[in-house]
mmCIF file of N, CA and C in Angstrom:
data_model
loop_
_atom_site.group_PDB
_atom_site.id
_atom_site.type_symbol
_atom_site.label_atom_id
_atom_site.label_comp_id
_atom_site.label_asym_id
_atom_site.label_seq_id
_atom_site.Cartn_x
_atom_site.Cartn_y
_atom_site.Cartn_z
ATOM 1 N N UNK Q 1 173.154 -18.603 0.060
ATOM 2 C CA UNK Q 1 172.814 -19.523 1.096
ATOM 3 C C UNK Q 1 174.100 -19.941 1.797
ATOM 4 N N UNK Q 2 174.081 -19.897 3.110
ATOM 5 C CA UNK Q 2 175.223 -20.357 3.903
ATOM 6 C C UNK Q 2 174.699 -20.968 5.198
ATOM 7 N N UNK Q 3 175.245 -22.108 5.547
ATOM 8 C CA UNK Q 3 174.850 -22.755 6.790
ATOM 9 C C UNK Q 3 175.566 -22.075 7.959
ATOM 10 N N UNK Q 4 175.123 -22.312 9.188
ATOM 11 C CA UNK Q 4 175.723 -21.646 10.354
ATOM 12 C C UNK Q 4 177.235 -21.848 10.479
ATOM 13 N N UNK Q 5 177.729 -23.051 10.166
ATOM 14 C CA UNK Q 5 179.171 -23.292 10.263
ATOM 15 C C UNK Q 5 179.944 -22.462 9.239
ATOM 16 N N UNK Q 6 179.396 -22.302 8.049
ATOM 17 C CA UNK Q 6 180.049 -21.468 7.029
ATOM 18 C C UNK Q 6 180.069 -20.008 7.474
ATOM 19 N N UNK Q 7 178.969 -19.549 8.062
ATOM 20 C CA UNK Q 7 178.932 -18.178 8.576
ATOM 21 C C UNK Q 7 179.962 -17.987 9.689
ATOM 22 N N UNK Q 8 180.124 -18.981 10.538
ATOM 23 C CA UNK Q 8 181.141 -18.909 11.589
ATOM 24 C C UNK Q 8 182.547 -18.845 10.993
ATOM 25 N N UNK Q 9 182.791 -19.626 9.957
ATOM 26 C CA UNK Q 9 184.088 -19.612 9.290
ATOM 27 C C UNK Q 9 184.362 -18.240 8.679
ATOM 28 N N UNK Q 10 183.378 -17.680 8.013
ATOM 29 C CA UNK Q 10 183.536 -16.349 7.424
ATOM 30 C C UNK Q 10 183.861 -15.334 8.512
ATOM 31 N N UNK Q 11 183.126 -15.385 9.613
ATOM 32 C CA UNK Q 11 183.390 -14.456 10.713
ATOM 33 C C UNK Q 11 184.813 -14.620 11.234
ATOM 34 N N UNK Q 12 185.244 -15.842 11.392
ATOM 35 C CA UNK Q 12 186.587 -16.102 11.883
ATOM 36 C C UNK Q 12 187.648 -15.539 10.933
ATOM 37 N N UNK Q 13 187.445 -15.721 9.648
ATOM 38 C CA UNK Q 13 188.410 -15.229 8.663
ATOM 39 C C UNK Q 13 188.478 -13.704 8.623
ATOM 40 N N UNK Q 14 187.326 -13.058 8.591
ATOM 41 C CA UNK Q 14 187.327 -11.602 8.420
ATOM 42 C C UNK Q 14 187.659 -10.848 9.698
ATOM 43 N N UNK Q 15 187.562 -11.499 10.843
ATOM 44 C CA UNK Q 15 187.895 -10.819 12.098
ATOM 45 C C UNK Q 15 189.289 -11.172 12.599
ATOM 46 N N UNK Q 16 190.013 -11.999 11.877
ATOM 47 C CA UNK Q 16 191.378 -12.373 12.256
ATOM 48 C C UNK Q 16 192.292 -11.172 12.079
ATOM 49 N N UNK Q 17 192.761 -10.612 13.181
ATOM 50 C CA UNK Q 17 193.586 -9.395 13.133
ATOM 51 C C UNK Q 17 194.975 -9.645 12.558
ATOM 52 N N UNK Q 18 195.409 -10.871 12.491
ATOM 53 C CA UNK Q 18 196.726 -11.191 11.928
ATOM 54 C C UNK Q 18 196.689 -11.300 10.408
ATOM 55 N N UNK Q 19 195.519 -11.312 9.841
ATOM 56 C CA UNK Q 19 195.374 -11.429 8.398
ATOM 57 C C UNK Q 19 194.926 -10.088 7.837
ATOM 58 N N UNK Q 20 195.873 -9.200 7.589
ATOM 59 C CA UNK Q 20 195.535 -7.868 7.109
ATOM 60 C C UNK Q 20 195.344 -7.763 5.612
ATOM 61 N N UNK Q 21 195.506 -8.851 4.897
ATOM 62 C CA UNK Q 21 195.448 -8.807 3.436
ATOM 63 C C UNK Q 21 194.235 -9.525 2.851
ATOM 64 N N UNK Q 22 193.234 -9.757 3.648
ATOM 65 C CA UNK Q 22 192.068 -10.484 3.168
ATOM 66 C C UNK Q 22 190.976 -9.521 2.719
ATOM 67 N N UNK Q 23 190.487 -9.754 1.529
ATOM 68 C CA UNK Q 23 189.311 -9.045 1.028
ATOM 69 C C UNK Q 23 188.246 -10.104 0.815
ATOM 70 N N UNK Q 24 187.154 -10.005 1.538
ATOM 71 C CA UNK Q 24 186.062 -10.959 1.406
ATOM 72 C C UNK Q 24 184.917 -10.272 0.691
ATOM 73 N N UNK Q 25 184.429 -10.904 -0.346
ATOM 74 C CA UNK Q 25 183.291 -10.378 -1.094
ATOM 75 C C UNK Q 25 182.169 -11.405 -1.011
ATOM 76 N N UNK Q 26 181.038 -10.988 -0.524
ATOM 77 C CA UNK Q 26 179.875 -11.850 -0.430
ATOM 78 C C UNK Q 26 178.679 -11.164 -1.047
ATOM 79 N N UNK Q 27 177.677 -11.923 -1.363
ATOM 80 C CA UNK Q 27 176.459 -11.320 -1.904
ATOM 81 C C UNK Q 27 175.248 -12.087 -1.397
ATOM 82 N N UNK Q 28 174.148 -11.380 -1.354
ATOM 83 C CA UNK Q 28 172.894 -11.982 -0.935
ATOM 84 C C UNK Q 28 171.755 -11.151 -1.493
ATOM 85 N N UNK Q 29 170.586 -11.750 -1.531
ATOM 86 C CA UNK Q 29 169.391 -11.046 -1.980
ATOM 87 C C UNK Q 29 168.773 -10.351 -0.779
ATOM 88 N N UNK Q 30 168.762 -9.040 -0.811
ATOM 89 C CA UNK Q 30 168.289 -8.286 0.349
ATOM 90 C C UNK Q 30 166.814 -8.532 0.661
ATOM 91 N N UNK Q 31 166.057 -8.976 -0.309
ATOM 92 C CA UNK Q 31 164.648 -9.261 -0.041
ATOM 93 C C UNK Q 31 164.456 -10.595 0.682
ATOM 94 N N UNK Q 32 165.547 -11.352 0.854
ATOM 95 C CA UNK Q 32 165.472 -12.636 1.543
ATOM 96 C C UNK Q 32 166.140 -12.610 2.919
ATOM 97 N N UNK Q 33 166.754 -11.485 3.279
ATOM 98 C CA UNK Q 33 167.485 -11.392 4.549
ATOM 99 C C UNK Q 33 166.904 -10.246 5.367
ATOM 100 N N UNK Q 34 166.145 -10.601 6.416
ATOM 101 C CA UNK Q 34 165.615 -9.570 7.310
ATOM 102 C C UNK Q 34 166.520 -9.465 8.541
ATOM 103 N N UNK Q 35 166.143 -8.625 9.482
ATOM 104 C CA UNK Q 35 166.970 -8.383 10.670
ATOM 105 C C UNK Q 35 167.216 -9.631 11.503
ATOM 106 N N UNK Q 36 166.300 -10.579 11.473
ATOM 107 C CA UNK Q 36 166.445 -11.787 12.271
ATOM 108 C C UNK Q 36 167.161 -12.928 11.560
ATOM 109 N N UNK Q 37 167.506 -12.723 10.307
ATOM 110 C CA UNK Q 37 168.168 -13.761 9.523
ATOM 111 C C UNK Q 37 169.573 -14.021 10.080
ATOM 112 N N UNK Q 38 170.027 -15.286 10.067
ATOM 113 C CA UNK Q 38 171.367 -15.592 10.585
ATOM 114 C C UNK Q 38 172.485 -14.771 9.931
ATOM 115 N N UNK Q 39 172.352 -14.467 8.654
ATOM 116 C CA UNK Q 39 173.379 -13.648 8.003
ATOM 117 C C UNK Q 39 173.397 -12.239 8.575
ATOM 118 N N UNK Q 40 172.232 -11.645 8.756
ATOM 119 C CA UNK Q 40 172.168 -10.289 9.321
ATOM 120 C C UNK Q 40 172.749 -10.278 10.732
ATOM 121 N N UNK Q 41 172.444 -11.294 11.506
ATOM 122 C CA UNK Q 41 172.993 -11.401 12.865
ATOM 123 C C UNK Q 41 174.510 -11.507 12.820
ATOM 124 N N UNK Q 42 175.028 -12.311 11.910
ATOM 125 C CA UNK Q 42 176.480 -12.482 11.787
ATOM 126 C C UNK Q 42 177.143 -11.186 11.329
ATOM 127 N N UNK Q 43 176.531 -10.464 10.411
ATOM 128 C CA UNK Q 43 177.101 -9.190 9.952
ATOM 129 C C UNK Q 43 177.178 -8.180 11.096
ATOM 130 N N UNK Q 44 176.150 -8.123 11.925
ATOM 131 C CA UNK Q 44 176.185 -7.221 13.080
ATOM 132 C C UNK Q 44 177.306 -7.618 14.039
ATOM 133 N N UNK Q 45 177.488 -8.905 14.246
ATOM 134 C CA UNK Q 45 178.553 -9.402 15.116
ATOM 135 C C UNK Q 45 179.928 -9.023 14.569
ATOM 136 N N UNK Q 46 180.096 -9.125 13.263
ATOM 137 C CA UNK Q 46 181.367 -8.762 12.623
ATOM 138 C C UNK Q 46 181.614 -7.266 12.766
ATOM 139 N N UNK Q 47 180.594 -6.450 12.555
ATOM 140 C CA UNK Q 47 180.747 -4.997 12.683
ATOM 141 C C UNK Q 47 181.122 -4.591 14.109
ATOM 142 N N UNK Q 48 180.584 -5.282 15.102
ATOM 143 C CA UNK Q 48 180.909 -4.987 16.501
ATOM 144 C C UNK Q 48 182.382 -5.224 16.796
ATOM 145 N N UNK Q 49 183.027 -6.034 15.957
ATOM 146 C CA UNK Q 49 184.447 -6.338 16.157
ATOM 147 C C UNK Q 49 185.326 -5.408 15.322
ATOM 148 N N UNK Q 50 184.756 -4.272 14.942
ATOM 149 C CA UNK Q 50 185.479 -3.195 14.244
ATOM 150 C C UNK Q 50 185.979 -3.581 12.842
ATOM 151 N N UNK Q 51 185.281 -4.479 12.193
ATOM 152 C CA UNK Q 51 185.612 -4.841 10.817
ATOM 153 C C UNK Q 51 184.773 -3.970 9.897
ATOM 154 N N UNK Q 52 185.443 -3.310 8.964
ATOM 155 C CA UNK Q 52 184.726 -2.436 8.036
ATOM 156 C C UNK Q 52 183.957 -3.288 7.020
ATOM 157 N N UNK Q 53 182.683 -3.006 6.908
ATOM 158 C CA UNK Q 53 181.824 -3.663 5.923
ATOM 159 C C UNK Q 53 181.284 -2.600 4.993
ATOM 160 N N UNK Q 54 181.464 -2.802 3.715
ATOM 161 C CA UNK Q 54 180.938 -1.885 2.711
ATOM 162 C C UNK Q 54 179.807 -2.591 1.975
ATOM 163 N N UNK Q 55 178.631 -2.002 2.028
ATOM 164 C CA UNK Q 55 177.470 -2.570 1.328
ATOM 165 C C UNK Q 55 177.292 -1.851 0.002
ATOM 166 N N UNK Q 56 177.122 -2.624 -1.032
ATOM 167 C CA UNK Q 56 176.874 -2.073 -2.366
ATOM 168 C C UNK Q 56 175.580 -2.695 -2.876
ATOM 169 N N UNK Q 57 174.599 -1.861 -3.135
ATOM 170 C CA UNK Q 57 173.333 -2.350 -3.660
ATOM 171 C C UNK Q 57 173.427 -2.421 -5.182
ATOM 172 N N UNK Q 58 173.148 -3.564 -5.729
ATOM 173 C CA UNK Q 58 173.156 -3.753 -7.179
ATOM 174 C C UNK Q 58 171.715 -3.996 -7.599
ATOM 175 N N UNK Q 59 171.160 -3.051 -8.294
ATOM 176 C CA UNK Q 59 169.772 -3.166 -8.720
ATOM 177 C C UNK Q 59 169.644 -3.732 -10.118
ATOM 178 N N UNK Q 60 168.442 -3.709 -10.609
ATOM 179 C CA UNK Q 60 168.162 -4.195 -11.955
ATOM 180 C C UNK Q 60 168.594 -3.165 -12.986
ATOM 181 N N UNK Q 61 168.835 -3.635 -14.198
ATOM 182 C CA UNK Q 61 169.192 -2.750 -15.298
ATOM 183 C C UNK Q 61 167.938 -2.108 -15.885
ATOM 184 N N UNK Q 62 168.101 -0.895 -16.408
ATOM 185 C CA UNK Q 62 166.997 -0.287 -17.146
ATOM 186 C C UNK Q 62 167.036 -0.818 -18.584
ATOM 187 N N UNK Q 63 166.091 -0.406 -19.414
ATOM 188 C CA UNK Q 63 166.012 -0.924 -20.786
ATOM 189 C C UNK Q 63 167.263 -0.608 -21.599
ATOM 190 N N UNK Q 64 167.775 0.606 -21.445
ATOM 191 C CA UNK Q 64 168.957 1.005 -22.210
ATOM 192 C C UNK Q 64 170.178 0.182 -21.825
ATOM 193 N N UNK Q 65 170.362 -0.023 -20.523
ATOM 194 C CA UNK Q 65 171.503 -0.813 -20.063
ATOM 195 C C UNK Q 65 171.358 -2.283 -20.454
ATOM 196 N N UNK Q 66 170.122 -2.769 -20.456
ATOM 197 C CA UNK Q 66 169.875 -4.138 -20.909
ATOM 198 C C UNK Q 66 170.292 -4.277 -22.360
ATOM 199 N N UNK Q 67 169.940 -3.297 -23.171
ATOM 200 C CA UNK Q 67 170.314 -3.327 -24.583
ATOM 201 C C UNK Q 67 171.832 -3.267 -24.746
ATOM 202 N N UNK Q 68 172.498 -2.427 -23.960
ATOM 203 C CA UNK Q 68 173.967 -2.329 -24.039
ATOM 204 C C UNK Q 68 174.612 -3.664 -23.669
ATOM 205 N N UNK Q 69 174.105 -4.298 -22.616
ATOM 206 C CA UNK Q 69 174.644 -5.592 -22.189
ATOM 207 C C UNK Q 69 174.489 -6.626 -23.296
ATOM 208 N N UNK Q 70 173.301 -6.705 -23.865
ATOM 209 C CA UNK Q 70 173.044 -7.688 -24.915
ATOM 210 C C UNK Q 70 173.880 -7.391 -26.152
ATOM 211 N N UNK Q 71 173.982 -6.128 -26.516
ATOM 212 C CA UNK Q 71 174.808 -5.751 -27.667
ATOM 213 C C UNK Q 71 176.262 -6.164 -27.442
ATOM 214 N N UNK Q 72 176.761 -5.940 -26.239
ATOM 215 C CA UNK Q 72 178.137 -6.342 -25.918
ATOM 216 C C UNK Q 72 178.291 -7.860 -25.953
ATOM 217 N N UNK Q 73 177.323 -8.566 -25.379
ATOM 218 C CA UNK Q 73 177.420 -10.024 -25.306
ATOM 219 C C UNK Q 73 177.424 -10.680 -26.686
ATOM 220 N N UNK Q 74 176.595 -10.191 -27.576
ATOM 221 C CA UNK Q 74 176.522 -10.826 -28.896
ATOM 222 C C UNK Q 74 177.290 -10.040 -29.959
ATOM 223 N N UNK Q 75 178.043 -9.053 -29.498
ATOM 224 C CA UNK Q 75 178.934 -8.269 -30.362
ATOM 225 C C UNK Q 75 178.218 -7.729 -31.589
ATOM 226 N N UNK Q 76 177.144 -7.021 -31.317
ATOM 227 C CA UNK Q 76 176.353 -6.380 -32.362
ATOM 228 C C UNK Q 76 176.097 -4.938 -31.968
ATOM 229 N N UNK Q 77 175.897 -4.064 -32.952
ATOM 230 C CA UNK Q 77 175.583 -2.674 -32.616
ATOM 231 C C UNK Q 77 174.261 -2.584 -31.849
ATOM 232 N N UNK Q 78 174.175 -1.683 -30.877
ATOM 233 C CA UNK Q 78 172.956 -1.562 -30.060
ATOM 234 C C UNK Q 78 171.683 -1.319 -30.864
ATOM 235 N N UNK Q 79 171.780 -0.642 -31.992
ATOM 236 C CA UNK Q 79 170.579 -0.399 -32.782
ATOM 237 C C UNK Q 79 170.031 -1.686 -33.401
ATOM 238 N N UNK Q 80 170.877 -2.723 -33.529
ATOM 239 C CA UNK Q 80 170.423 -3.997 -34.087
ATOM 240 C C UNK Q 80 169.912 -4.967 -33.019
ATOM 241 N N UNK Q 81 170.145 -4.652 -31.756
ATOM 242 C CA UNK Q 81 169.723 -5.558 -30.684
ATOM 243 C C UNK Q 81 168.500 -5.040 -29.930
ATOM 244 N N UNK Q 82 167.964 -3.920 -30.360
ATOM 245 C CA UNK Q 82 166.879 -3.284 -29.618
ATOM 246 C C UNK Q 82 165.641 -4.167 -29.488
ATOM 247 N N UNK Q 83 165.224 -4.811 -30.557
ATOM 248 C CA UNK Q 83 164.008 -5.630 -30.468
ATOM 249 C C UNK Q 83 164.226 -6.842 -29.570
ATOM 250 N N UNK Q 84 165.386 -7.472 -29.667
ATOM 251 C CA UNK Q 84 165.707 -8.583 -28.777
ATOM 252 C C UNK Q 84 165.757 -8.097 -27.330
ATOM 253 N N UNK Q 85 166.389 -6.967 -27.111
ATOM 254 C CA UNK Q 85 166.511 -6.416 -25.761
ATOM 255 C C UNK Q 85 165.151 -6.098 -25.154
ATOM 256 N N UNK Q 86 164.257 -5.561 -25.963
ATOM 257 C CA UNK Q 86 162.911 -5.261 -25.459
ATOM 258 C C UNK Q 86 162.206 -6.534 -24.989
ATOM 259 N N UNK Q 87 162.317 -7.600 -25.779
ATOM 260 C CA UNK Q 87 161.692 -8.867 -25.402
ATOM 261 C C UNK Q 87 162.344 -9.450 -24.147
ATOM 262 N N UNK Q 88 163.669 -9.378 -24.073
ATOM 263 C CA UNK Q 88 164.389 -9.899 -22.903
ATOM 264 C C UNK Q 88 164.029 -9.087 -21.666
ATOM 265 N N UNK Q 89 163.940 -7.771 -21.817
ATOM 266 C CA UNK Q 89 163.606 -6.917 -20.672
ATOM 267 C C UNK Q 89 162.198 -7.224 -20.144
ATOM 268 N N UNK Q 90 161.262 -7.464 -21.045
ATOM 269 C CA UNK Q 90 159.902 -7.817 -20.619
ATOM 270 C C UNK Q 90 159.881 -9.117 -19.816
ATOM 271 N N UNK Q 91 160.747 -10.068 -20.190
ATOM 272 C CA UNK Q 91 160.795 -11.353 -19.496
ATOM 273 C C UNK Q 91 161.555 -11.284 -18.173
ATOM 274 N N UNK Q 92 162.562 -10.393 -18.075
ATOM 275 C CA UNK Q 92 163.489 -10.427 -16.939
ATOM 276 C C UNK Q 92 163.403 -9.225 -16.007
ATOM 277 N N UNK Q 93 162.707 -8.185 -16.417
ATOM 278 C CA UNK Q 93 162.614 -6.929 -15.653
ATOM 279 C C UNK Q 93 163.985 -6.324 -15.359
ATOM 280 N N UNK Q 94 164.971 -6.664 -16.163
ATOM 281 C CA UNK Q 94 166.296 -6.075 -16.007
ATOM 282 C C UNK Q 94 167.187 -6.768 -14.986
ATOM 283 N N UNK Q 95 166.752 -7.901 -14.434
ATOM 284 C CA UNK Q 95 167.584 -8.660 -13.494
ATOM 285 C C UNK Q 95 168.710 -9.315 -14.289
ATOM 286 N N UNK Q 96 169.966 -8.944 -13.966
ATOM 287 C CA UNK Q 96 171.104 -9.394 -14.770
ATOM 288 C C UNK Q 96 171.212 -10.918 -14.805
ATOM 289 N N UNK Q 97 171.024 -11.555 -13.665
ATOM 290 C CA UNK Q 97 171.093 -13.014 -13.640
ATOM 291 C C UNK Q 97 170.047 -13.615 -14.567
ATOM 292 N N UNK Q 98 168.828 -13.100 -14.512
ATOM 293 C CA UNK Q 98 167.761 -13.618 -15.369
ATOM 294 C C UNK Q 98 168.047 -13.327 -16.844
ATOM 295 N N UNK Q 99 168.625 -12.164 -17.127
ATOM 296 C CA UNK Q 99 168.982 -11.828 -18.514
ATOM 297 C C UNK Q 99 169.958 -12.866 -19.056
ATOM 298 N N UNK Q 100 171.007 -13.130 -18.293
ATOM 299 C CA UNK Q 100 172.025 -14.076 -18.754
ATOM 300 C C UNK Q 100 171.453 -15.485 -18.889
ATOM 301 N N UNK Q 101 170.622 -15.889 -17.941
ATOM 302 C CA UNK Q 101 170.011 -17.216 -18.018
ATOM 303 C C UNK Q 101 169.060 -17.317 -19.207
ATOM 304 N N UNK Q 102 168.287 -16.261 -19.424
ATOM 305 C CA UNK Q 102 167.331 -16.274 -20.532
ATOM 306 C C UNK Q 102 168.062 -16.335 -21.876
ATOM 307 N N UNK Q 103 169.108 -15.517 -22.035
ATOM 308 C CA UNK Q 103 169.875 -15.536 -23.279
ATOM 309 C C UNK Q 103 170.518 -16.902 -23.503
ATOM 310 N N UNK Q 104 171.060 -17.463 -22.442
ATOM 311 C CA UNK Q 104 171.671 -18.784 -22.532
ATOM 312 C C UNK Q 104 170.637 -19.825 -22.951
ATOM 313 N N UNK Q 105 169.451 -19.712 -22.400
ATOM 314 C CA UNK Q 105 168.372 -20.650 -22.710
ATOM 315 C C UNK Q 105 167.927 -20.545 -24.170
ATOM 316 N N UNK Q 106 167.711 -19.331 -24.642
ATOM 317 C CA UNK Q 106 167.240 -19.203 -26.034
ATOM 318 C C UNK Q 106 168.352 -19.572 -27.024
ATOM 319 N N UNK Q 107 169.601 -19.389 -26.617
ATOM 320 C CA UNK Q 107 170.710 -19.825 -27.469
ATOM 321 C C UNK Q 107 170.749 -21.353 -27.517
ATOM 322 N N UNK Q 108 170.641 -21.993 -26.357
ATOM 323 C CA UNK Q 108 170.685 -23.458 -26.276
ATOM 324 C C UNK Q 108 169.527 -24.100 -27.041
ATOM 325 N N UNK Q 109 168.385 -23.419 -27.062
ATOM 326 C CA UNK Q 109 167.220 -23.952 -27.764
ATOM 327 C C UNK Q 109 167.209 -23.605 -29.251
ATOM 328 N N UNK Q 110 168.210 -22.864 -29.701
ATOM 329 C CA UNK Q 110 168.337 -22.554 -31.120
ATOM 330 C C UNK Q 110 167.581 -21.324 -31.585
ATOM 331 N N UNK Q 111 167.015 -20.559 -30.655
ATOM 332 C CA UNK Q 111 166.285 -19.360 -31.046
ATOM 333 C C UNK Q 111 167.201 -18.165 -31.283
ATOM 334 N N UNK Q 112 168.396 -18.248 -30.775
ATOM 335 C CA UNK Q 112 169.396 -17.197 -30.963
ATOM 336 C C UNK Q 112 170.601 -17.872 -31.591
ATOM 337 N N UNK Q 113 170.864 -17.547 -32.849
ATOM 338 C CA UNK Q 113 171.986 -18.197 -33.519
ATOM 339 C C UNK Q 113 172.728 -17.197 -34.398
ATOM 340 N N UNK Q 114 173.969 -17.530 -34.636
ATOM 341 C CA UNK Q 114 174.843 -16.663 -35.417
ATOM 342 C C UNK Q 114 174.562 -16.844 -36.900
ATOM 343 N N UNK Q 115 174.490 -15.705 -37.626
ATOM 344 C CA UNK Q 115 174.283 -15.737 -39.066
ATOM 345 C C UNK Q 115 175.618 -15.415 -39.745
ATOM 346 N N UNK Q 116 176.181 -16.377 -40.414
ATOM 347 C CA UNK Q 116 177.449 -16.154 -41.084
ATOM 348 C C UNK Q 116 177.368 -15.084 -42.177
ATOM 349 N N UNK Q 117 176.315 -15.082 -43.022
ATOM 350 C CA UNK Q 117 176.235 -14.023 -44.034
ATOM 351 C C UNK Q 117 176.136 -12.611 -43.414
ATOM 352 N N UNK Q 118 175.439 -12.498 -42.307
ATOM 353 C CA UNK Q 118 175.280 -11.194 -41.666
ATOM 354 C C UNK Q 118 176.377 -10.898 -40.657
ATOM 355 N N UNK Q 119 177.172 -11.936 -40.333
ATOM 356 C CA UNK Q 119 178.203 -11.827 -39.290
ATOM 357 C C UNK Q 119 177.640 -11.264 -37.994
ATOM 358 N N UNK Q 120 176.500 -11.790 -37.631
ATOM 359 C CA UNK Q 120 175.853 -11.372 -36.402
ATOM 360 C C UNK Q 120 174.788 -12.353 -35.986
ATOM 361 N N UNK Q 121 174.182 -12.094 -34.836
ATOM 362 C CA UNK Q 121 173.135 -12.975 -34.311
ATOM 363 C C UNK Q 121 171.782 -12.554 -34.821
#
């Protein structure tokens, strides 16, 4: 979310020809920005001023990648996180933000806890 003044500031920064060392990284949900959206209009305006824009689409994770992420996060072998990953994937459809929020939530509520005897979650 960005208000019109913030979009103007971004345009001013990225089109400033005297600032050759600026890398601007922004993100948005493509399902919320259509051709008439103020952000889309601003991006077209920036492109007209010969500023290179690189779009990178970041999609949802598949089940295997979800399991790898969870295994890495809780520092457990992937074969031990499969059942948790399956449940998380069903709840989040592989959306990374939702995965992280869901894991944080179940940890905060005490459903995910570290076992000292097992040295794992």
